[in-house]
Coordinates of C-alpha atoms and ligand atoms in Angstrom, one line a residue:
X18 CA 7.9 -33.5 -46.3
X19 CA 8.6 -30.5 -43.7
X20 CA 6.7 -27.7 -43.7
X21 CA 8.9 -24.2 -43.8
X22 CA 8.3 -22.8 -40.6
X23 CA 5.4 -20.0 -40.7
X24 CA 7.5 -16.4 -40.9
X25 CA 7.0 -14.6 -37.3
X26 CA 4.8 -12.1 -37.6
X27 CA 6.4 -8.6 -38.0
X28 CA 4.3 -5.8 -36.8
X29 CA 5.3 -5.4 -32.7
X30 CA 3.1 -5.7 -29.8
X31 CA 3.5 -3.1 -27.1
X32 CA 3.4 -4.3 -23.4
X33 CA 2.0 -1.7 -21.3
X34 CA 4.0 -1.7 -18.0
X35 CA 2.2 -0.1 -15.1
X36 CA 1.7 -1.4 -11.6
X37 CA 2.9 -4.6 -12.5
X38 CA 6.3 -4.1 -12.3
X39 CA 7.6 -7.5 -13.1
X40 CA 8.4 -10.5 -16.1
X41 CA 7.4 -13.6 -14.2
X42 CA 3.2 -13.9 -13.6
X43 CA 2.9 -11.0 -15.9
X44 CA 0.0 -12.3 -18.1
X45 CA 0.2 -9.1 -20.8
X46 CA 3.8 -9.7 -20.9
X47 CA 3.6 -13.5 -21.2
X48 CA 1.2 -12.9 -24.2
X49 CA 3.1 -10.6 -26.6
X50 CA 6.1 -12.6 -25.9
X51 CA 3.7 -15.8 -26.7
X52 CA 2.3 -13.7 -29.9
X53 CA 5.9 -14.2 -31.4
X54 CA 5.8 -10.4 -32.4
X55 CA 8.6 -8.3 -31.4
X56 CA 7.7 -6.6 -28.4
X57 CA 8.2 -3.0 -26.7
X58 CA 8.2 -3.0 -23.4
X59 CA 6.4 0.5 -22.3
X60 CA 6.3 2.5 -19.5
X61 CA 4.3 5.7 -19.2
X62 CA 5.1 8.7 -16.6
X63 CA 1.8 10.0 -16.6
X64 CA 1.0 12.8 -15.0
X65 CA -1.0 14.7 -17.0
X66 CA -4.1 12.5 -17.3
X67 CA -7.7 13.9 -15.3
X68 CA -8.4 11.9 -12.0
X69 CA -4.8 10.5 -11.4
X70 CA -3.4 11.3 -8.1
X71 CA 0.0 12.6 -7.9
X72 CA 2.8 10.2 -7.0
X73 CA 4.0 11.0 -3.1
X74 CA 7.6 11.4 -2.3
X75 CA 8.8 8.1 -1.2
X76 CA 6.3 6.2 -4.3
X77 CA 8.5 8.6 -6.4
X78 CA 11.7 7.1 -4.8
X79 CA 10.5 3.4 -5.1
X80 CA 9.3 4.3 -8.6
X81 CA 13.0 5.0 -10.1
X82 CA 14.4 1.8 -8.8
X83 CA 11.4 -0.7 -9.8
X84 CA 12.0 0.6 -13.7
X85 CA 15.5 0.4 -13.2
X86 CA 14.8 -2.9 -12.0
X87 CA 12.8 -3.8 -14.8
X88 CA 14.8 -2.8 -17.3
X89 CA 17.5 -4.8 -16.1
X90 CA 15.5 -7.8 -16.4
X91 CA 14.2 -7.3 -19.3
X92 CA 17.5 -6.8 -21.1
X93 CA 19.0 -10.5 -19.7
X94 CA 16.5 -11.3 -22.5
X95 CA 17.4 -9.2 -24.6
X96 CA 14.8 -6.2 -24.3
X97 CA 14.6 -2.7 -23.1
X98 CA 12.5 -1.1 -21.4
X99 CA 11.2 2.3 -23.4
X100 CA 9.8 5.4 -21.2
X101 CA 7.6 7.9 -22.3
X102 CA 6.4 10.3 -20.6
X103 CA 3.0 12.2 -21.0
X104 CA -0.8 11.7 -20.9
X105 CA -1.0 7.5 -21.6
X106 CA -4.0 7.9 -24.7
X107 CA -1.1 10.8 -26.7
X108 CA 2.0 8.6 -25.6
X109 CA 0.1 5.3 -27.2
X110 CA -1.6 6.8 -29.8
X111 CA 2.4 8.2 -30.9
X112 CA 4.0 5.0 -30.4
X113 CA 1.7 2.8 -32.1
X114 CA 1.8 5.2 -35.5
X115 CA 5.2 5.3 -35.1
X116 CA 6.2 1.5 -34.3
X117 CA 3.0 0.2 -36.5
X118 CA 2.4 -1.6 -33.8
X119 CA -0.4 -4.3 -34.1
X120 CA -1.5 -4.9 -30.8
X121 CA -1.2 -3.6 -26.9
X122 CA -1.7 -5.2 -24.3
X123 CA -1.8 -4.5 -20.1
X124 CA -2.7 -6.2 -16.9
X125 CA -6.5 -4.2 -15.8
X126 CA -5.5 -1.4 -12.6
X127 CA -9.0 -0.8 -10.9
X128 CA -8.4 2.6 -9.2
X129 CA -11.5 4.3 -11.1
X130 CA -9.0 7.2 -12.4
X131 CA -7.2 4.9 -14.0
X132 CA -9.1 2.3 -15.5
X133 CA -11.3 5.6 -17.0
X134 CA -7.9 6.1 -18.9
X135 CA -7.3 2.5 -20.1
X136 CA -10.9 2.7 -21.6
X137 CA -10.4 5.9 -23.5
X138 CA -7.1 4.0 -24.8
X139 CA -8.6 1.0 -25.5
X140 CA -11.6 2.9 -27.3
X141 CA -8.9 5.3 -29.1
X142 CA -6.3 2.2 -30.8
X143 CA -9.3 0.1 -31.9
X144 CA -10.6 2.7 -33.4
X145 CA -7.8 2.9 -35.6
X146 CA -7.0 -1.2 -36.3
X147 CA -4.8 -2.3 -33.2
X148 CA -5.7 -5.0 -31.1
X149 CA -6.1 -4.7 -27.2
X150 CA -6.0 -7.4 -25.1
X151 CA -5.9 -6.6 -21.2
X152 CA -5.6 -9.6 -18.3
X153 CA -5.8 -9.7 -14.7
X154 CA -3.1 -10.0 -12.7
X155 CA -2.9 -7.5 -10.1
X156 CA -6.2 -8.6 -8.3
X157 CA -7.1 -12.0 -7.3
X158 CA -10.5 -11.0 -7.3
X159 CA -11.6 -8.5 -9.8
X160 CA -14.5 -5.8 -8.2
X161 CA -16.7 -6.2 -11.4
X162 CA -16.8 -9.7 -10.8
X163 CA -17.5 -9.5 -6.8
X164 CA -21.0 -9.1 -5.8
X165 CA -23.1 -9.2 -3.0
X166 CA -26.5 -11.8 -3.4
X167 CA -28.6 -8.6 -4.3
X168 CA -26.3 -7.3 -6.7
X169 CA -24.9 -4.6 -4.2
X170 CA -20.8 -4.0 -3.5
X171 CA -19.8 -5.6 -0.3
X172 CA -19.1 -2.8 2.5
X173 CA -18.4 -5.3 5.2
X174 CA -15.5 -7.0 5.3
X175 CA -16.0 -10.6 7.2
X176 CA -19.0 -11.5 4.3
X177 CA -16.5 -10.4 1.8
X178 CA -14.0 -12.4 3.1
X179 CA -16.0 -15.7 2.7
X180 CA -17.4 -15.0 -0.4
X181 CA -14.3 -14.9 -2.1
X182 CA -12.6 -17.8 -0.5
X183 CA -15.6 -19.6 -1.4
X184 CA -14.7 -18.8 -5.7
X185 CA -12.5 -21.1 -7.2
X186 CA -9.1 -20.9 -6.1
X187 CA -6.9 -18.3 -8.0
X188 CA -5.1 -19.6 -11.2
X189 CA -1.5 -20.5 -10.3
X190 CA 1.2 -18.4 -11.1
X191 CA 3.1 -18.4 -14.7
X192 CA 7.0 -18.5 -14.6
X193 CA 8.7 -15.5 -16.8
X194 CA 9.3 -16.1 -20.9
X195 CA 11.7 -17.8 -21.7
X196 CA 12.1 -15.8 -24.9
X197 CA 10.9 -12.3 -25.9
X198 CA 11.9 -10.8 -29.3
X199 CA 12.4 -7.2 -29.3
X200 CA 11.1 -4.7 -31.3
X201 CA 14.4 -2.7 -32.8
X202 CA 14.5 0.8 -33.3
X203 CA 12.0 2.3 -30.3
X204 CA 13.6 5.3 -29.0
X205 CA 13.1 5.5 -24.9
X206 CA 13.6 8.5 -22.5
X207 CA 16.1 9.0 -19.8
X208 CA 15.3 7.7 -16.0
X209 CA 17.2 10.3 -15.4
X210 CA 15.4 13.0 -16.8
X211 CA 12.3 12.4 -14.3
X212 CA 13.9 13.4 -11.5
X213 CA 12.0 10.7 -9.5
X214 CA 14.3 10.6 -7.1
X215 CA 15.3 13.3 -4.6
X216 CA 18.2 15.6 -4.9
X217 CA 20.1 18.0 -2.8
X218 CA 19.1 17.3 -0.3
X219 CA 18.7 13.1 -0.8
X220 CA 16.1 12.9 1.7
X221 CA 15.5 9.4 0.3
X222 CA 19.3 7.6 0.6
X223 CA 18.0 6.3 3.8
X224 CA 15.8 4.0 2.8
X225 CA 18.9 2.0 0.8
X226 CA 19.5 0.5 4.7
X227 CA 16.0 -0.4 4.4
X228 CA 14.5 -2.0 1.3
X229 CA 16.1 -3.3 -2.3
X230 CA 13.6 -2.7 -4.8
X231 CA 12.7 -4.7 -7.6
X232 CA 11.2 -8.1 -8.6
X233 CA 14.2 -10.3 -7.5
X234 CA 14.2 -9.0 -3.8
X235 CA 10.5 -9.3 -3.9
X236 CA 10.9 -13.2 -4.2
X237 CA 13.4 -13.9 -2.1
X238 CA 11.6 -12.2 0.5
X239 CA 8.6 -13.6 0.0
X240 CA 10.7 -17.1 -0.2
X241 CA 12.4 -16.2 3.3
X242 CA 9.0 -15.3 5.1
X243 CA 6.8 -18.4 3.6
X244 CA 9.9 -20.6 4.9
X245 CA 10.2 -18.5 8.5
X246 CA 8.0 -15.5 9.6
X247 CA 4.8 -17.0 8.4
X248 CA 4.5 -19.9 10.7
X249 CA 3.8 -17.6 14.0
X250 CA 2.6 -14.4 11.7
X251 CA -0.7 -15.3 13.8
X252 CA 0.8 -15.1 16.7
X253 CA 3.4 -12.3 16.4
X254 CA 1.9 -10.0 13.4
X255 CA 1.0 -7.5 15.7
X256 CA 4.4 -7.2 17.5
X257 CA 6.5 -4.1 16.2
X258 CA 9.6 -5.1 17.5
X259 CA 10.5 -7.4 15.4
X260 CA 10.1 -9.1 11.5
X261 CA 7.0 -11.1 11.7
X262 CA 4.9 -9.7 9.1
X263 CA 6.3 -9.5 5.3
X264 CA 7.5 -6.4 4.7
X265 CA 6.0 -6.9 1.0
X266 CA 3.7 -3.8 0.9
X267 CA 5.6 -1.3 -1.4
X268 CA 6.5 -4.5 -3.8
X269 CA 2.8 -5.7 -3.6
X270 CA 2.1 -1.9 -4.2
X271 CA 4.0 -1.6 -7.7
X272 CA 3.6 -5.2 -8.7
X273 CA 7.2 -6.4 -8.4
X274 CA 5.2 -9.2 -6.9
X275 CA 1.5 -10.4 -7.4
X276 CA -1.0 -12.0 -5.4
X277 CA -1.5 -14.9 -7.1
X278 CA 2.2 -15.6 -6.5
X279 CA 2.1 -14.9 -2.7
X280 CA -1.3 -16.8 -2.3
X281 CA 0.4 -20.2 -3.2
X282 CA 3.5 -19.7 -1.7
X283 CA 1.7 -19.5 1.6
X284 CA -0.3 -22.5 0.7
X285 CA 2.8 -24.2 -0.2
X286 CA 4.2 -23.5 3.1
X287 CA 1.0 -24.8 4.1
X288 CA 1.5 -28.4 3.1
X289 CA 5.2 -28.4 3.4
X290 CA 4.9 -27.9 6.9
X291 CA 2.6 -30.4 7.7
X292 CA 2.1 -32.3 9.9
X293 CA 2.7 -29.5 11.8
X294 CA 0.4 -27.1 11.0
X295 CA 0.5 -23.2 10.1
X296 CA -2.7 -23.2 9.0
X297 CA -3.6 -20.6 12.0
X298 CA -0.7 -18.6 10.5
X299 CA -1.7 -19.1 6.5
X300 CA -5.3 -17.9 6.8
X301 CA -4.4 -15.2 8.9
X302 CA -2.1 -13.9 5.8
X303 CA -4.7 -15.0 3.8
X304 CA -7.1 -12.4 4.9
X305 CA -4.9 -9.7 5.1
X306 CA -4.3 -10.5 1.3
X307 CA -8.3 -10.1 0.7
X308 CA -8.4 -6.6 2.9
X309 CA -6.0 -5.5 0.1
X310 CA -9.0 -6.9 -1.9
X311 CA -11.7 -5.6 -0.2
X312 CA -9.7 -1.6 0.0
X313 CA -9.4 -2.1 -3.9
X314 CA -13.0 -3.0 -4.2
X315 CA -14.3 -0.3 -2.1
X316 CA -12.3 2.3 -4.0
X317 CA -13.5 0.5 -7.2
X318 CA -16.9 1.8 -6.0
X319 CA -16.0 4.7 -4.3
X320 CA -13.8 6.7 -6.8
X321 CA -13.3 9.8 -3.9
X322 CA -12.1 7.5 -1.0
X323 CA -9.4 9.9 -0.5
X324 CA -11.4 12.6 0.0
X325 CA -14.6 11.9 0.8
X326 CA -16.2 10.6 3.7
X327 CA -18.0 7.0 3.2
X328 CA -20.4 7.6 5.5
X329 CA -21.9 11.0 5.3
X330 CA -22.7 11.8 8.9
X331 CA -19.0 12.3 9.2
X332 CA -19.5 15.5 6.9
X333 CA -20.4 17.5 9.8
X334 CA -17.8 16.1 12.2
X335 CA -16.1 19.2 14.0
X336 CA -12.8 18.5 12.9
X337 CA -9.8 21.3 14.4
X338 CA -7.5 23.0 12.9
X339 CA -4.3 22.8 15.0
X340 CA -0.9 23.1 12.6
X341 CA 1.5 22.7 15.8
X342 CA -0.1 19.4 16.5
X343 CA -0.1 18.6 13.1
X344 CA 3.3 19.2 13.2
X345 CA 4.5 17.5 16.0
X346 CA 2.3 14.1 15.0
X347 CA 4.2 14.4 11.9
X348 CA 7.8 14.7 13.2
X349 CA 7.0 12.1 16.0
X350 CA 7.4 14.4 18.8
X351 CA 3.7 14.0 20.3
X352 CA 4.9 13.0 23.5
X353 CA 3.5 9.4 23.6
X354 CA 6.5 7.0 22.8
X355 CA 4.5 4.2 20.7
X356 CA 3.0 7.0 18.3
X357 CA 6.6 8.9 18.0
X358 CA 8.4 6.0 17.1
X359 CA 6.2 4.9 14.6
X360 CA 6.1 8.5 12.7
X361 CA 10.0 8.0 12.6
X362 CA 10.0 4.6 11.7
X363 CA 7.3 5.9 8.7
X364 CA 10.3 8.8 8.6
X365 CA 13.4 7.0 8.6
X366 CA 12.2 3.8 6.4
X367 CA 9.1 5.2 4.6
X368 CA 7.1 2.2 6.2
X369 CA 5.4 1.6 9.5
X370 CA 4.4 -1.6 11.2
X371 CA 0.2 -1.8 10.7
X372 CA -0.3 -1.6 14.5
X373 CA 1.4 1.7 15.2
X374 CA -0.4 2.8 12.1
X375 CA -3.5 2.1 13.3
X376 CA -2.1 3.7 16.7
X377 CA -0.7 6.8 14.8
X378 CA -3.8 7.4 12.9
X379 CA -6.1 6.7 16.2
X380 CA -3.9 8.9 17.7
X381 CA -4.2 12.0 15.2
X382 CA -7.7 11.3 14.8
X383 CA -8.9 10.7 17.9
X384 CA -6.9 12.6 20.3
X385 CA -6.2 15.5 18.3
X386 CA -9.5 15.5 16.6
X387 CA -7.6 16.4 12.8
X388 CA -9.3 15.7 9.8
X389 CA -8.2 11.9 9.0
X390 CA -7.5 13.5 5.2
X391 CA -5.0 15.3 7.0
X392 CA -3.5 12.3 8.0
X393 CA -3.8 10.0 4.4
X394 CA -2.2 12.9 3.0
X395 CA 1.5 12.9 5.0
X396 CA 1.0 8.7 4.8
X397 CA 0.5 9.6 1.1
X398 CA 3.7 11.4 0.5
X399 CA 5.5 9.3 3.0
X400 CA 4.8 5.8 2.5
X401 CA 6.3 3.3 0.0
X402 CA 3.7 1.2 -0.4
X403 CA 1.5 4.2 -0.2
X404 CA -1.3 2.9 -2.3
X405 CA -4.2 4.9 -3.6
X406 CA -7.2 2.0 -2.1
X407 CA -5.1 0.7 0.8
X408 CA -4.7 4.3 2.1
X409 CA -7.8 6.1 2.5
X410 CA -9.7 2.9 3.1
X411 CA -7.5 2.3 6.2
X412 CA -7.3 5.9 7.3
X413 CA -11.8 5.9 7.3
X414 CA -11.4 2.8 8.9
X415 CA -9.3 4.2 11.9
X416 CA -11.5 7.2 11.7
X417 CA -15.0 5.8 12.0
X418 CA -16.4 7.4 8.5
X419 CA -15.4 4.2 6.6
X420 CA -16.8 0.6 5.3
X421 CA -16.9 -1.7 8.2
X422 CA -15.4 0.5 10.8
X423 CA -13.9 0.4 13.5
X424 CA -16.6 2.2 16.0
X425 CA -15.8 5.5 17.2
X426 CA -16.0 5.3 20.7
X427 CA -13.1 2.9 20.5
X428 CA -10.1 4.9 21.2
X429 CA -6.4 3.4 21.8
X430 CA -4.8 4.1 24.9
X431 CA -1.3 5.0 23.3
X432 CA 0.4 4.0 26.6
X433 CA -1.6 0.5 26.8
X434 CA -1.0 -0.2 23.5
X435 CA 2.7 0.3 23.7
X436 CA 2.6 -2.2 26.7
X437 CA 0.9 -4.6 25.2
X438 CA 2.3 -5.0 21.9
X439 CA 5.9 -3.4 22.3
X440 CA 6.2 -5.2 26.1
X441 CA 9.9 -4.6 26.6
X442 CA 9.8 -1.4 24.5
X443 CA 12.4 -2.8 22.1
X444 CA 11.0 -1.0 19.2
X445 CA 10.5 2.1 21.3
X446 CA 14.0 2.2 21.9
X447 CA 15.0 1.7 18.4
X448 CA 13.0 4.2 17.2
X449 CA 13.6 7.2 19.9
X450 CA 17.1 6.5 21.1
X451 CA 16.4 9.1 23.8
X452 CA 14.6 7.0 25.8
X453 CA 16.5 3.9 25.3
X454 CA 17.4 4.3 28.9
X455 CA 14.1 3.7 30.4
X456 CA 13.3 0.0 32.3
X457 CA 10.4 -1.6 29.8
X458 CA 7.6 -0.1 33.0
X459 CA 8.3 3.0 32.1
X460 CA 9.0 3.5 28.4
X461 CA 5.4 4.2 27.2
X462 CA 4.5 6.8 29.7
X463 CA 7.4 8.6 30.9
X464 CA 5.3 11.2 31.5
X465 CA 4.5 8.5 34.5
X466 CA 7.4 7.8 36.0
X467 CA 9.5 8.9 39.0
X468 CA 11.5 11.6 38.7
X469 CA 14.7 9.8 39.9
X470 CA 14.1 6.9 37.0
X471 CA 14.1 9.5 34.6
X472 CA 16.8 10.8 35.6
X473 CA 19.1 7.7 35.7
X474 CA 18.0 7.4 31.8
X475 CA 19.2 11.0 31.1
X476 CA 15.4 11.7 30.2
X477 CA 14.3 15.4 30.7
X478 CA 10.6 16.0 29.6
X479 CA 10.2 18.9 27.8
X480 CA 13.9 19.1 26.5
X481 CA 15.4 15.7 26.2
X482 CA 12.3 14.0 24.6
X483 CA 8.7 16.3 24.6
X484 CA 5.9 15.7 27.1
X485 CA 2.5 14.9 25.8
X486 CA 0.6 17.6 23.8
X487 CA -2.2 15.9 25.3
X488 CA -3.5 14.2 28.4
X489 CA -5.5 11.0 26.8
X490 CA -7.9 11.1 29.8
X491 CA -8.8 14.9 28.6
X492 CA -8.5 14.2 25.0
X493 CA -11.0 11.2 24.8
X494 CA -13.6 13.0 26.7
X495 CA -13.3 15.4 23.7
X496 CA -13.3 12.7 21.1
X497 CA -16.5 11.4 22.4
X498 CA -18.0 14.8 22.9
X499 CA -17.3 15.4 19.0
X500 CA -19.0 11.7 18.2
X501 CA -22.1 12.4 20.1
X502 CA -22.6 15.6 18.3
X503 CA -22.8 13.9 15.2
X504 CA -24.7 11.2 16.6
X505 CA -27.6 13.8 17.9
X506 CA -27.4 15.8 14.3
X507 CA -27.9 12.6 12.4
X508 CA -30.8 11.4 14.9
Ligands
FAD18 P1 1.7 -8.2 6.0 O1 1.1 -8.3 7.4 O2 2.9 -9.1 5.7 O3 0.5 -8.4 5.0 C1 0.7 -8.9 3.6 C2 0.1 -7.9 2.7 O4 -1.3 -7.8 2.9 C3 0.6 -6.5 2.8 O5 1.8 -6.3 2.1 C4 -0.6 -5.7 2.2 O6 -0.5 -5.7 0.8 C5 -1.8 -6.5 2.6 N1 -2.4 -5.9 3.8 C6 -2.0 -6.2 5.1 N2 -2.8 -5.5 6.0 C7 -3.6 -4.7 5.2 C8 -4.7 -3.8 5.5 N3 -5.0 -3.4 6.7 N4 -5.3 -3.2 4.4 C9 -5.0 -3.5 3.1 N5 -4.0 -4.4 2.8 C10 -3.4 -5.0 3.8 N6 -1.1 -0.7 3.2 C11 -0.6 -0.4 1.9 O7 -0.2 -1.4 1.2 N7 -0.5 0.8 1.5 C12 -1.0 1.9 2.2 O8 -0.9 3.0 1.8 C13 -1.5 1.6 3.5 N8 -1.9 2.6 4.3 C14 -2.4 2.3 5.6 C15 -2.8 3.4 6.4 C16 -3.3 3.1 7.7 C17 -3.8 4.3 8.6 C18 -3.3 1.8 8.2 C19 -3.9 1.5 9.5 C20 -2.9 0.8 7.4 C21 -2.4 1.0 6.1 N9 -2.0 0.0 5.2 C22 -1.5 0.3 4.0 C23 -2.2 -1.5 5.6 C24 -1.1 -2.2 6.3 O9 -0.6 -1.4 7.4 C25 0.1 -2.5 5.4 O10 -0.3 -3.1 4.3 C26 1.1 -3.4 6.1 O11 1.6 -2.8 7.3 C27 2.3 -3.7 5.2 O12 3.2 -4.5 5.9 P2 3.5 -6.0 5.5 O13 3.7 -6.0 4.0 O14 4.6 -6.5 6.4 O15 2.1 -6.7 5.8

């Protein structure tokens, strides 16, 4: 005889949505749909909380259309997404007394601010009967689990690098439900009402040309650049000019994607190539996926990253204060082509290639001797995938005062690196149209050429496109002036 089917239990389970932005290898989501409880699918504005760092412009931007994203998918089966807005532990504690809500659960953030909030949650809704039940799935390798021999955080990058590809390979990826019941009855706030995204002026529209948000475009991009791209990402990843590198940041950045998906994509692009091989290409991408580890890691144990040098000889560093050059590194009008075209690249798309961000923030570090938080800050407010461990951790990199950095007395030539990387100044050209006139010889230093080939390209320093607010010869004797005196105080 048949047993009746066992009633489905009734109280809901609440999926907390946060940077994980996404139904498919979304392991909180995958387990209150696999609870069989009805489920309310949560997001929480949170702005209010201690620690958190504002949300920048362009995140803002991004923001809007991921939810909007989200929701859509989520209602194609059959569930909305409800918004709340407020400090997470009040906005939880409210909707699990008012949905009687038996259980939460989230995928684990590890930006210290953050995570301090999830614990006070966590420690809040036991407290009163409701189950938590948190997962990993925005880190392939969690920093409480990653440790040095000793015991210590890593703070170099290569021995991090092999630890973790010597772990056990990341779990594989887990499709979206097939089915979610949903919770009826949860009453949601308008997208709307946050004003996320700009108004009068719509700074942002832009960026439409640019990017779709949202977990489908996520895939098929990363589907188009395991199949293309990839393959001579070794090779070309440092070439601005054209689409060798991913372009996955700002999904990567709000979880419309995770790693565990784009780590075996690439190793299925791996052995689907074969016998040729990308393997060159695959472990290239591979480490770039574990610096995204390693930035989170550092700022797991580093909570003031942002704002705070890692290595505290940099306190004394005799930073200048110099608003018109601020200004004009900002608005890409420095003078030196490969810097100025990626500030309005960073302007016009909210993303820059990584080389002519390294450049740029060489550039405002080292030749104009600002305080790299200066820098993080406009990146900040400017970026898509501006990312609160990717960010600073790059920016004390470029500077010097970081983990593993890059030493001071390196300092770009602008003009070399424009040659070498942008060869035929393709990008330059895209980016300051002004100059688009200039043979490839001259584009990166036009402050170099001969008057009569300027003036075939319509180029008129000083009122057509700026000359340099510095001379790099000047400025990197002054950049290694500044080192040394930190150098001698720390001795
Ligand atoms: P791909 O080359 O396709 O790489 C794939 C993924 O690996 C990236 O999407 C990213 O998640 C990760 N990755 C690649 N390079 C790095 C890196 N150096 N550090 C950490 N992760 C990396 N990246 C951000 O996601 N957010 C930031 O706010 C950010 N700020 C930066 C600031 C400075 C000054 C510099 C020099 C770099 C910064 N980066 C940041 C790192 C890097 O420039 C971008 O991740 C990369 O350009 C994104 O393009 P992509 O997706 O095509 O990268």
């Amino acid at each position: 005889m048949a047993h009746p089917e066992p009633a489905e239990p009734s109280a809901p389970a609440i999926v907390w949505f946060r940077d994980d932005l996404r139904i498919a290898d979304n392991l909180a989501l995958a387990a209150a749909a696999g609870s069989g409880r009805p489920v309310i699918a949560l997001f929480v504005l949170d702005e209010e909380s201690p620690g958190l760092r504002p949300r920048g412009g362009a995140s803002r931007w991004w923001l809007a259309g991921s939810l909007r994203a989200l929701d859509r998918s989520l209602r194609e089966r059959g569930l909305a997404l409800t918004l709340r807005r407020g400090p997470a532990a009040r906005v939880i504690a409210e909707l699990t007394g008012e949905s009687g809500a038996a259980a939460v659960y989230w995928n684990r953030r590890y930006e210290p601010a953050g995570a301090a909030v999830d614990q006070a949650v966590a420690a809040d809704i036991s407290a009163r009967g409701v189950a938590v039940q948190t997962f990993q799935a925005s880190l392939l390798f969690e920093p409480q689990a990653v440790q040095t021999r000793s015991g210590a955080p890593f703070a170099v990058f290569t021995p991090f690098l092999r630890h973790v590809l010597a772990l056990d390979e990341p779990r594989t990826p887990l499709p979206a439900p097939a089915r979610i019941r949903s919770a009826a009855g949860v009453a949601s706030e308008r997208l709307d009402d946050w004003a996320l995204e700009p108004s009068g002026p719509d700074w942002a529209a832009k960026f439409n040309e640019h990017w779709t948000r949202g977990e489908a475009a996520a895939c098929e991009k990363l589907a188009a650049f395991a199949d293309g791209a990839l393959a001579d990402y070794a090779a070309l990843r440092d070439r601005p000019g054209g689409p060798h590198t991913s372009r996955l940041s700002p999904h990567l950045r709000f979880g419309e994607i995770s790693p565990f998906q784009l780590w075996h994509a690439v190793r299925h692009a791996r052995e689907a190539a074969a016998p040729r091989s990308i393997a060159a290409s695959a472990d290239k991408f591979v480490s770039e996926l574990v610096w995204r580890e390693f930035c989170h890691h550092l700022l797991w144990h580093h909570p003031d990253l942002a704002v705070r040098n890692f290595q505290p000889r940099f306190d004394d560093f005799p930073w200048r204060s110099d608003d018109a050059a601020l200004k004009a590194w900002r608005r890409g009008e420095t003078g030196y082509p490969i810097v100025d075209a990626g500030m309005r690249e960073l302007w016009a798309t909210g993303w820059m290639h990584n080389r002519v961000r390294l450049v740029a923030a060489s550039f405002l570090i080292k030749h104009l001797l600002i305080d790299w938080r200066d820098g993080e800050r406009w990146f900040w407010d400017t970026l898509l995938d501006a990312d609160p461990a990717n960010n600073p951790a790059n920016w004390q990199w470029v500077a010097g005062s970081g983990a593993d950095a890059a030493p001071y007395f390196r300092i770009f030539n602008p003009v070399l690196q424009g040659a070498k990387f942008d060869a035929a100044g393709e990008y330059v050209r895209r980016w300051i149209p002004e100059l688009s006139g200039l043979p490839a010889d001259a584009i990166h230093a036009p402050f170099e050429a001969p008057p009569a080939i300027l003036a075939a390209a319509g180029v008129t320093l000083g009122e057509t496109y700026p000359a340099p607010i510095v001379d790099h010869k000047v400025a990197r004797k002054r950049a290694l002036a500044a080192f040394e005196r930190i150098r001698e105080r720390t001795r």
